[in-house]
Coordinates of C-alpha atoms and ligand atoms in Angstrom, one line a residue:
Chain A
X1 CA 102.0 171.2 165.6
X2 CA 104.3 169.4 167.9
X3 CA 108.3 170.0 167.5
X4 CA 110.9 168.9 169.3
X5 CA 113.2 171.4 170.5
X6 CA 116.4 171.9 169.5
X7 CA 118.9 168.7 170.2
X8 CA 121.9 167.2 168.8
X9 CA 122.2 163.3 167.1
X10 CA 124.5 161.1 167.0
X11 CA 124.2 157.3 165.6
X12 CA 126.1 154.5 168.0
X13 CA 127.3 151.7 166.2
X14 CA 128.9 149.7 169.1
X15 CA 127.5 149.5 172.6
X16 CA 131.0 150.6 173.7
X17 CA 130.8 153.5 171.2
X18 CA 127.2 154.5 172.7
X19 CA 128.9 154.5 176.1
X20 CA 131.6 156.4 175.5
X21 CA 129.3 159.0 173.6
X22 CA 126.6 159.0 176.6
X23 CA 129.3 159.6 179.2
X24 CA 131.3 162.6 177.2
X25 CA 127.7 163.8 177.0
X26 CA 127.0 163.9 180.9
X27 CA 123.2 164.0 182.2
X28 CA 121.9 165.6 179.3
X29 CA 122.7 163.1 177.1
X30 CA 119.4 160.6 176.1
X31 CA 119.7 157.1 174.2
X32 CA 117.5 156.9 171.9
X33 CA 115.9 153.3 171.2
X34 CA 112.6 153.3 169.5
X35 CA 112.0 156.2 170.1
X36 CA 108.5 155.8 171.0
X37 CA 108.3 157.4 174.0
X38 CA 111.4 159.3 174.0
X39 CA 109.4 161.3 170.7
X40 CA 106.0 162.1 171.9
X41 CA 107.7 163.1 175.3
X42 CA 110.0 165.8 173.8
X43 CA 107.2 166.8 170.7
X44 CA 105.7 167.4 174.1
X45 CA 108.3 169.3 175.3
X46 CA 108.2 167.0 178.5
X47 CA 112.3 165.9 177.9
X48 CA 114.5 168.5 176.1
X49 CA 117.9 166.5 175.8
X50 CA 120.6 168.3 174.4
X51 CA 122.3 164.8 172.8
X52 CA 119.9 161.8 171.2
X53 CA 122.4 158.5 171.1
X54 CA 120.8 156.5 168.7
X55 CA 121.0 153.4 169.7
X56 CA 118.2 151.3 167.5
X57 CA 121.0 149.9 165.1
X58 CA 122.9 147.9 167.8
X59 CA 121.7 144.3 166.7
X60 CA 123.8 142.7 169.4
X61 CA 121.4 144.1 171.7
X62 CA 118.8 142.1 169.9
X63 CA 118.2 138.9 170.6
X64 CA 116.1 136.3 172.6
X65 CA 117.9 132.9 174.2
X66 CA 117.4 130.6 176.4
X67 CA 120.8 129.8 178.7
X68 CA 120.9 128.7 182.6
X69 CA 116.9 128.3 183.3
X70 CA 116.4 131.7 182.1
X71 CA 115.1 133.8 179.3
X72 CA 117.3 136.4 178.1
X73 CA 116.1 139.1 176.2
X74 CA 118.4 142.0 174.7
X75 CA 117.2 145.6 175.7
X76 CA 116.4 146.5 171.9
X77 CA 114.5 143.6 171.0
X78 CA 111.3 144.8 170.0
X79 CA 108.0 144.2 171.0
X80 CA 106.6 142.8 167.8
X81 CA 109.8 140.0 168.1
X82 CA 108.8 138.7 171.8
X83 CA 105.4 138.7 170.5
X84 CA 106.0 136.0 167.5
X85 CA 109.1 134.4 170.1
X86 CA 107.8 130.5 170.5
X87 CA 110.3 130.2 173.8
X88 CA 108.5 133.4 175.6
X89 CA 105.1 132.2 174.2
X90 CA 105.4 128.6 175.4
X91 CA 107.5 129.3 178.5
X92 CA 106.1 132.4 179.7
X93 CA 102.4 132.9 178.6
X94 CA 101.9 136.2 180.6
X95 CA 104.7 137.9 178.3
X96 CA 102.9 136.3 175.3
X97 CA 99.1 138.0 177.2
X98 CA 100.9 141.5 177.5
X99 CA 102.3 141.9 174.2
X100 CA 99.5 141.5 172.5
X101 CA 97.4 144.3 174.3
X102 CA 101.0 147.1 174.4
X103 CA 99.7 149.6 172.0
X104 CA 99.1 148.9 168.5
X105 CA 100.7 146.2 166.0
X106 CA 103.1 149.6 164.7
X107 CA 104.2 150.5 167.4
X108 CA 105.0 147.6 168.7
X109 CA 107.6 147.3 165.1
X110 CA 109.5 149.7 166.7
X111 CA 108.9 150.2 170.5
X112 CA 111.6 148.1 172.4
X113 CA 112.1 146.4 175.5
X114 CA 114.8 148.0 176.9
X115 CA 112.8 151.4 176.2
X116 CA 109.7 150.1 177.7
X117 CA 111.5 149.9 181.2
X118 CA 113.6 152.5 180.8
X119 CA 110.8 155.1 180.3
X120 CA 109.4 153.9 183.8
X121 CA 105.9 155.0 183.1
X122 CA 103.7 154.0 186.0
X123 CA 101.3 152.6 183.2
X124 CA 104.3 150.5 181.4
X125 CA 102.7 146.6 181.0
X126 CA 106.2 144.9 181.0
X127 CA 107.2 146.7 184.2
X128 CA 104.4 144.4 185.9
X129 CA 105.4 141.3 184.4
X130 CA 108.6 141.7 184.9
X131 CA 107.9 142.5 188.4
X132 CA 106.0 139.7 188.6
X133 CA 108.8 137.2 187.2
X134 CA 111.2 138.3 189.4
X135 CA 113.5 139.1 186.2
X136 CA 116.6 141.0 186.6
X137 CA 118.0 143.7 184.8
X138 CA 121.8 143.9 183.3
X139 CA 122.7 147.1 183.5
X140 CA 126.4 148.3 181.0
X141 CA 128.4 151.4 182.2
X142 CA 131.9 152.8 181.6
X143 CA 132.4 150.6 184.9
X144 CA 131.7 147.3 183.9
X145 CA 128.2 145.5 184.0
X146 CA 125.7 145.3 187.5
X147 CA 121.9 143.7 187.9
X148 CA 120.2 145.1 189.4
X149 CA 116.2 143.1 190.2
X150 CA 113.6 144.5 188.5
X151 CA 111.6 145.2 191.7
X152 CA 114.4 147.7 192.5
X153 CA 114.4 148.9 189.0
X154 CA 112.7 151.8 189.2
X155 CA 112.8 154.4 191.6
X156 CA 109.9 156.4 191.4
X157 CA 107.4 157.6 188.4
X158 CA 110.0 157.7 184.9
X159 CA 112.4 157.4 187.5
X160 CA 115.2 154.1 186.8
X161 CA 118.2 153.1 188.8
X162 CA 120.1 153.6 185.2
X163 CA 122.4 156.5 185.8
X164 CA 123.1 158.7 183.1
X165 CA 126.3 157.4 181.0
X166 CA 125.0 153.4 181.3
X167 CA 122.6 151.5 179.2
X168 CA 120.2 148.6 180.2
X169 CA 121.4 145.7 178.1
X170 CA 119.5 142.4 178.9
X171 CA 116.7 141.2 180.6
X172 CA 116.8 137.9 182.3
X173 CA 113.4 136.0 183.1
X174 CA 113.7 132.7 185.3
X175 CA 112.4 129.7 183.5
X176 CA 110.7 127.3 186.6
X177 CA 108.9 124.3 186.7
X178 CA 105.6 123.5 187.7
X179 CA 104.6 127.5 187.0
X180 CA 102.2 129.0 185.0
X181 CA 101.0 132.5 184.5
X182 CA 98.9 135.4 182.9
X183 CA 98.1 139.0 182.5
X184 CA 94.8 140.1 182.4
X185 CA 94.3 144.4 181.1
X186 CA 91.3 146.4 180.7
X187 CA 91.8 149.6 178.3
X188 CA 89.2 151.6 177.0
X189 CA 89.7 151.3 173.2
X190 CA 92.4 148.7 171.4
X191 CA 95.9 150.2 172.0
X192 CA 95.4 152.2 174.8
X193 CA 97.9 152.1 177.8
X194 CA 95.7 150.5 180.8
X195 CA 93.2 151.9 182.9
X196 CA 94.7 149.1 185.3
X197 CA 96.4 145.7 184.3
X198 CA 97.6 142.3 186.7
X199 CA 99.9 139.7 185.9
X200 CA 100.1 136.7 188.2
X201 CA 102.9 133.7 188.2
X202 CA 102.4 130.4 189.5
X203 CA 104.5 128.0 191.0
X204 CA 102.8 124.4 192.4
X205 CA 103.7 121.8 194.3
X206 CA 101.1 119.6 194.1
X207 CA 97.6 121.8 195.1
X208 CA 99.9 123.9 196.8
X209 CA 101.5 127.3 195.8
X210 CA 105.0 127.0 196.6
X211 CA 105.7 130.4 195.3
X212 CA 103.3 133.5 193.5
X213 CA 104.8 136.6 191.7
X214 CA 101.8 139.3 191.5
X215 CA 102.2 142.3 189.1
X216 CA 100.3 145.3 189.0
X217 CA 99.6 148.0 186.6
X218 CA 98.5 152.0 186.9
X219 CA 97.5 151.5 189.7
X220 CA 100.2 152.9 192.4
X221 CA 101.9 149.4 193.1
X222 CA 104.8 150.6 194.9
X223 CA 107.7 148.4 192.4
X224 CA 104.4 147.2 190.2
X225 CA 104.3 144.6 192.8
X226 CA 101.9 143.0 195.6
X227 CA 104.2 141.3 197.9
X228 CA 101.6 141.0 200.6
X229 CA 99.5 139.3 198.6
X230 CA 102.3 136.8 197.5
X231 CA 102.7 136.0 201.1
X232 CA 99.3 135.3 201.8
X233 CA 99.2 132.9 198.6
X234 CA 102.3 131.2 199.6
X235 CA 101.7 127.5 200.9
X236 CA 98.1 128.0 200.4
X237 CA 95.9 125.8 198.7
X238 CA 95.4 126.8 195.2
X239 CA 91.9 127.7 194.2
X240 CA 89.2 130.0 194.0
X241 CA 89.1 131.3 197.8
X242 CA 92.6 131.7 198.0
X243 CA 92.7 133.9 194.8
X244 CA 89.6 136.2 195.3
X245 CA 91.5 136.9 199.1
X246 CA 94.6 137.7 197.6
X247 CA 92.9 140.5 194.7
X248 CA 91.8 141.9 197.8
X249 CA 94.7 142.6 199.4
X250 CA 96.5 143.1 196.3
X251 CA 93.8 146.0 195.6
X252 CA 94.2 147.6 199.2
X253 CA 97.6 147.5 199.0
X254 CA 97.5 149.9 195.9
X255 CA 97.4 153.7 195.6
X256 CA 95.4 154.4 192.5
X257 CA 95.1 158.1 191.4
X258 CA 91.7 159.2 188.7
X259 CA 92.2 160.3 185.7
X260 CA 90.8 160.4 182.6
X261 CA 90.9 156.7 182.5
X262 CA 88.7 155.9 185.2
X263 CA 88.2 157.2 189.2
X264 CA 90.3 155.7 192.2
X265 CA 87.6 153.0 193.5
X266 CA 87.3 152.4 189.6
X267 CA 91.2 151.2 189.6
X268 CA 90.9 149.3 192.8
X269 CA 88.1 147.3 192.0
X270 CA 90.3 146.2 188.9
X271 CA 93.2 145.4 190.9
X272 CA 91.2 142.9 193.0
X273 CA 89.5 141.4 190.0
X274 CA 91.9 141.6 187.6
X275 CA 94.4 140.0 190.2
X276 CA 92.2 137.1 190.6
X277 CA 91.6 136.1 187.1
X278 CA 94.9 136.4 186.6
X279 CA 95.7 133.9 189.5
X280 CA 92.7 131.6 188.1
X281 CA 94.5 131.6 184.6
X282 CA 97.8 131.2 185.8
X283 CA 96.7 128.3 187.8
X284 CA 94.7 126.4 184.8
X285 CA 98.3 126.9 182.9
X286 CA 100.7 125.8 185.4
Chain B
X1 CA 123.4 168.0 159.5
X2 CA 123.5 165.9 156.4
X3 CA 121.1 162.8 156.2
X4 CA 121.3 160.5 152.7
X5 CA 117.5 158.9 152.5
X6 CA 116.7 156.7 150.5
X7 CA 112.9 156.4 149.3
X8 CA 111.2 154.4 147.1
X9 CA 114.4 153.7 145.3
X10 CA 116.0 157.1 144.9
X11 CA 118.2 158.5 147.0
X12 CA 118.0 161.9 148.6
X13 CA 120.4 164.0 150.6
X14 CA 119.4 167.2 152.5
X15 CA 120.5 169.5 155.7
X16 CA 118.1 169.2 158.2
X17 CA 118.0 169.7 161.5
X18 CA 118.0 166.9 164.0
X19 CA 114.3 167.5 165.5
X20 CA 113.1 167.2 161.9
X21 CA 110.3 164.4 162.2
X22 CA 110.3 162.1 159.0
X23 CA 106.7 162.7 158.0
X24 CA 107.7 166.6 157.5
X25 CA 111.1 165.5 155.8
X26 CA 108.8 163.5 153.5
X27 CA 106.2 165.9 152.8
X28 CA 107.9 169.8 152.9
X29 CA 111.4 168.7 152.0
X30 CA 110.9 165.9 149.2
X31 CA 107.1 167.2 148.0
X32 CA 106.5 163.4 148.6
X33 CA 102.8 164.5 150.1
X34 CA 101.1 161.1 149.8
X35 CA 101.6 160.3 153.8
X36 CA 99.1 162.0 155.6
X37 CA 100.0 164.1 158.8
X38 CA 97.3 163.8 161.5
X39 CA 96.8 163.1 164.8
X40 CA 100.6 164.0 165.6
X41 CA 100.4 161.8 168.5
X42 CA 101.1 158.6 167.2
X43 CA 97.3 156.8 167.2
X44 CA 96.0 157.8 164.0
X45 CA 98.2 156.2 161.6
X46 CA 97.7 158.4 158.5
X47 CA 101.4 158.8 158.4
X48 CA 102.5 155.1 158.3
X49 CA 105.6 154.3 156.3
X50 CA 107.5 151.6 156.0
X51 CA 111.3 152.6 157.5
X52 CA 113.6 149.6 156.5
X53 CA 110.5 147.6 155.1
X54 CA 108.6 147.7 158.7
X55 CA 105.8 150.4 159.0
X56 CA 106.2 153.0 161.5
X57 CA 104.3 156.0 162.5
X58 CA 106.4 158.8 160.9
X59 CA 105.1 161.5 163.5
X60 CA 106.8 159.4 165.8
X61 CA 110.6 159.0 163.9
X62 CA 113.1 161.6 163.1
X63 CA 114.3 162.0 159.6
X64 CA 117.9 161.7 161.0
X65 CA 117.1 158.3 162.2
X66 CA 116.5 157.2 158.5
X67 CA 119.7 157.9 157.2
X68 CA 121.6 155.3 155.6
X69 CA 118.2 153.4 155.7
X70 CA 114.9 152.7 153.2
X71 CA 111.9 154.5 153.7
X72 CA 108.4 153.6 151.4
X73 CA 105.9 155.4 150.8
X74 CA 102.4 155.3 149.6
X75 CA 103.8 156.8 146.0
X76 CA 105.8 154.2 145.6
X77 CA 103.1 151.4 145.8
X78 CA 102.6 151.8 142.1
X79 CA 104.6 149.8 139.7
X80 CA 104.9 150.8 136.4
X81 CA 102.3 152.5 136.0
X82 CA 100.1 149.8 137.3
X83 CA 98.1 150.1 140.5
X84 CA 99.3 147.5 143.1
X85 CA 96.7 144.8 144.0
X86 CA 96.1 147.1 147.4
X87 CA 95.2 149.9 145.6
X88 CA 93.0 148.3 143.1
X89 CA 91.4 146.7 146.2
X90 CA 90.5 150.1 147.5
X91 CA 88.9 151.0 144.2
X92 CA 87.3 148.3 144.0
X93 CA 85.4 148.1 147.0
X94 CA 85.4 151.7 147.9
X95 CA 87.9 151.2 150.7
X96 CA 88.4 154.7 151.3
X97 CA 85.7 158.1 151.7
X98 CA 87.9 161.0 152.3
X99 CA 90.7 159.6 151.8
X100 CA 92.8 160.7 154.9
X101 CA 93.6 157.5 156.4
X102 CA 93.9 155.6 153.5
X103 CA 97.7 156.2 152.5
X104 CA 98.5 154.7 155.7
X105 CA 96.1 152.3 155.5
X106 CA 97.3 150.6 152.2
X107 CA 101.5 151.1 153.2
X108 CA 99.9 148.3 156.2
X109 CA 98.1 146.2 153.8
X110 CA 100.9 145.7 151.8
X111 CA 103.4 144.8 154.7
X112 CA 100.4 142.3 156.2
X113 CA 99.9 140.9 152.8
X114 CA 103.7 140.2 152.1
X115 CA 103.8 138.6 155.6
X116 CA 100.3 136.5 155.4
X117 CA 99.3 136.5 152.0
X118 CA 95.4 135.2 152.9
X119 CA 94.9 136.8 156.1
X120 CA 91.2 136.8 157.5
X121 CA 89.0 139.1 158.6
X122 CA 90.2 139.1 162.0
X123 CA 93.5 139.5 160.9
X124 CA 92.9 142.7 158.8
X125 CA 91.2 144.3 161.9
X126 CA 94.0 143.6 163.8
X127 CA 96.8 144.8 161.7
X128 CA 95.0 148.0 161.0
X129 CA 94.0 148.4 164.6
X130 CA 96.2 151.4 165.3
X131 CA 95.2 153.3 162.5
X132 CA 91.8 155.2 162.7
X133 CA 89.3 155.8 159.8
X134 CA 86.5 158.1 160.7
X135 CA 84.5 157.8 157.2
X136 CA 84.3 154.0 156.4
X137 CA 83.5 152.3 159.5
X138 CA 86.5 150.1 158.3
X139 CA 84.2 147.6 156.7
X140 CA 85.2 148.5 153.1
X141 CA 88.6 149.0 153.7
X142 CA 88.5 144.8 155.2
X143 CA 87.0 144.2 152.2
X144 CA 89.5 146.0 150.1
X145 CA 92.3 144.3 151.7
X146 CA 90.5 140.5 151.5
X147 CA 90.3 141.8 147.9
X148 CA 93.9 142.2 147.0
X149 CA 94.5 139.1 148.8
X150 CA 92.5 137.3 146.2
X151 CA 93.7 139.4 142.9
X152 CA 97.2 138.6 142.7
X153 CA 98.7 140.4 146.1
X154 CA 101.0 138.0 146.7
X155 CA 102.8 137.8 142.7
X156 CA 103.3 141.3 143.9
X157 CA 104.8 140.7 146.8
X158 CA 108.1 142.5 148.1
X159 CA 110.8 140.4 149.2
X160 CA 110.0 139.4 152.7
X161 CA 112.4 140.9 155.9
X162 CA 110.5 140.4 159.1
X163 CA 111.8 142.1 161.9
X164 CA 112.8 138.8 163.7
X165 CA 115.3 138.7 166.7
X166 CA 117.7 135.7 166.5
X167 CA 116.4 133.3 168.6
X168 CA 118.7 130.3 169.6
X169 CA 116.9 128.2 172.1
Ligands
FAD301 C1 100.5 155.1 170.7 C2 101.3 154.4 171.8 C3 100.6 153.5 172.6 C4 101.3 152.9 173.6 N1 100.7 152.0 174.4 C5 101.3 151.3 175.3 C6 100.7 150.4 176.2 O1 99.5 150.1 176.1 N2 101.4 149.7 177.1 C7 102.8 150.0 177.3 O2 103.4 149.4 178.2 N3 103.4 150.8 176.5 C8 102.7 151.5 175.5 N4 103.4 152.4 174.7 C9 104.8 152.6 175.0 C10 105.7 151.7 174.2 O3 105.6 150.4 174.7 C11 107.0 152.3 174.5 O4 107.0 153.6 173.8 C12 108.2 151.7 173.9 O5 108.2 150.3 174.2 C13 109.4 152.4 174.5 O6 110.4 151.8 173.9 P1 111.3 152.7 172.9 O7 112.3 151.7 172.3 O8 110.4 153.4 171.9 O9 111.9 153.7 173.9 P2 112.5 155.2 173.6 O10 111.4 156.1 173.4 O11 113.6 155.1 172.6 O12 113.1 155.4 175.1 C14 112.3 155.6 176.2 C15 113.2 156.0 177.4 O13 114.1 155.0 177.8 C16 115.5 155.4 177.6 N5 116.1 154.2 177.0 C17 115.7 153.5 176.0 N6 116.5 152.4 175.8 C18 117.4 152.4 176.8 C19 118.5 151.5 177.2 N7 118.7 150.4 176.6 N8 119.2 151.9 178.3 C20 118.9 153.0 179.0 N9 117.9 153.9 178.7 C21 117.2 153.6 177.6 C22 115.4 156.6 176.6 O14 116.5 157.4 176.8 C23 114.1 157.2 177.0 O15 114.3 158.0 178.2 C24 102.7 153.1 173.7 C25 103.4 154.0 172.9 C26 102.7 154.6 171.9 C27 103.4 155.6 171.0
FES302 S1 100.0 161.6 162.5 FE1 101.3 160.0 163.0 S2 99.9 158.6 164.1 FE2 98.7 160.3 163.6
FES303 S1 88.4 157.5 154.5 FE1 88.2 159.3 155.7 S2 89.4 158.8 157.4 FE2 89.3 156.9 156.4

């Protein structure tokens, strides 16, 4: 049986409040979104917080708009509400791609955004697309608000640039022209977290790519992304060659590690191929 | 420290302690055994309840974080003393072998039904598809739901409250 250890709650009911709370706390102080990672990891015994802020009630932090060419999403919106979200799905098809394949249709009730980035696993879907988009992350602290991009979101495996005492509030996803995209995963069984993942975002003028955003998945991207591959695509010709080129050096430009998902040449041959059809889909959408 | 649940309609108040997950609150503190503990790693889906009419895995919630809120269980799909629709489906087409998963199974069955009151086949596998059944093969239990679909699921219906973010585009 799996048991938390001992910890201390406390419901926010203001973003200020939960800010206040988190910083009298100090580091060992833990909001508490969903939940759905935050749980399993301390059942686990893999966090032992001393303070949970619960911060799942805070509706103002929940909420999808569109304002200045870009998405915004609130850090506790929840999976299952980007999912059925007509903007995201029409604007943004590789957010629509991804959310269907995160985990399960429960747990994607109650896992959220903000959570999903936060917990910085190196096997996180959104942390690719988001990488890919070149979104940006608002970040709230006792000091005022910062963004922060989410290629230099996170800094290392469950590792964020959120210090303890702030909270990731909103997402922001650029809204461009011309620009299609996609995000192709294999698991091994429906609901299961990746054995790798790619997201690709397309920007055309004319046959040309003005501009590629390439996300990767569980497989050692350093910041989930492939910027040499990005380069190479950029004022290329769109099509086939230029895409099966650019999996390639998306793939040797990973650092995939085996497990009990699948062994390292496994993962890279999925980066490269998974890359391209990603590109290929992206393209036909744009 | 003090939570006030409510579930199924009456209210409850007990001291637990923070760590208490809600599938233990709602099986060794209320008796209310219906909800299955399994897995205890949040992929089985034999302890599905609905927390403020939207299932959840209850492995994966703490009691405290129900306070103040509305939990359902699978004891409170009866009305009456009439079977729901769900149930009856499960009877009828022998939805269920052992029985484990089915608690869980039904508590989603009733949320998809209340959302899409004639979902297809495709659309049963798919809202179930984080729940595991290792007796049925999940044919029957596909069947069961179709079944309630057709035998008056949706007069039963529970108010709708979809978890919807407010979207102003
Ligand atoms: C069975 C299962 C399968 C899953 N499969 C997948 C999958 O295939 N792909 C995938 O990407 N994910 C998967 N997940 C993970 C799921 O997407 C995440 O659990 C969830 O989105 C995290 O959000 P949460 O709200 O539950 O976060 P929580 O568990 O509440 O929090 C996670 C971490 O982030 C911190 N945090 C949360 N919100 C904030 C905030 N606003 N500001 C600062 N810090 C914050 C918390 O303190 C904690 O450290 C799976 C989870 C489960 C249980
Ligand atoms: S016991 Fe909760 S998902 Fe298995
Ligand atoms: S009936 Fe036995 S697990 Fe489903």
């Amino acid at each position: 049986m799996q048991v938390p250890t001992h910890v201390e709650y406390e419901r926010a009911s203001s973003v200020d409040e939960a800010l206040e709370m988190l910083s009298r706390a100090g580091g060992e102080a833990r909001p508490l979104a969903g939940g759905h990672s935050l749980i399993p990891m301390m059942k686990l015994r893999l966090a032992q917080p001393e303070l949970l802020v619960d911060i799942s009630g805070l509706t103002e932090l929940s909420y999808i708009n569109v304002a200045d060419a870009e998405l915004r999403v609130g850090a506790l919106t929840r999976h299952a509400q980007l999912l059925d979200s007509a903007v995201a799905g029409e604007r943004l098809p590789i957010v629509h791609d991804a959310e269907r394949v995160i985990a399960d249709p429960i747990v994607r009730n109650w896992g959220t955004i903000g959570g999903s980035l936060c917990q910085a696993d190196p096997s996180e879907d959104l942390s690719a697309v988001l990488a890919a988009l070149r979104a940006t992350a608002v970040i709230r602290g006792a000091g005022g608000v910062r963004t922060v991009p989410a290629r230099e979101f996170h800094a290392g495996p469950y590792e964020t640039v959120v210090e303890p005492g702030e909270l990731l509030v909103e997402l922001r996803i650029p809204l461009t022209a011309n620009t299609g995209s996609a995000y192709e995963k294999v698991e091994r069984r429906v609901g299961d977290w990746s054995v790798a993942a790619a997201g690709a975002v397309l920007t055309l003028a004319g046959e040309l790519i003005e501009d590629a955003g390439i996300g990767l998945t569980a497989v050692g991207a350093p910041h989930f992304c492939a910027p040499e591959a990005e380069e190479f695509l950029r004022g290329r010709r769109a099509g086939e060659e230029a895409f099966t080129t650019a999996g390639q050096i998306a793939a040797e430009h990973s650092n995939p590690v085996a497990d009990q998902r699948g062994p390292e040449d496994y993962k890279r041959h999925l980066a490269a191929e998974l890359t391209t059809r990603a590109l290929r889909k992206a393209f036909e959408r744009a | 420290m003090q939570i006030t649940v409510t579930v199924n309609g009456t209210e409850y108040t007990r001291d637990v302690e923070p760590r208490l997950l809600l599938i233990h609150f709602l099986r060794d503190e209320l008796g209310l055994t219906g909800s299955h503990w399994g897995c205890d790693t949040s992929n089985c889906g034999a302890c599905v309840v609905w927390l403020d009419r939207t299932p959840v895995k209850s492995c994966t919630a703490l009691a405290a974080m129900a306070s103040g809120r509305e939990v359902a269980t699978v004891e409170g799909l009866e009305k009456d003393g009439q079977l729901d629709p769900v149930q009856q489906g499960f009877v009828a087409c022998h939805g269920l072998q052992c029985g484990f998963c089915t608690p869980g199974m039904m508590m989603t069955a009733r949320w998809l039904l209340d959302h899409n009151p004639d979902p297809s086949e495709q659309e049963v596998r798919e809202a179930i598809s984080g729940q595991i059944c290792r007796c049925t093969g999940y044919e029957n239990i596909v069947r069961a739901v179709r079944w309630a679909s057709e035998h008056g699921a949706a007069e039963h219906r529970e108010p709708a409250q979809h978890v919807e973010a407010e979207v102003t585009a």
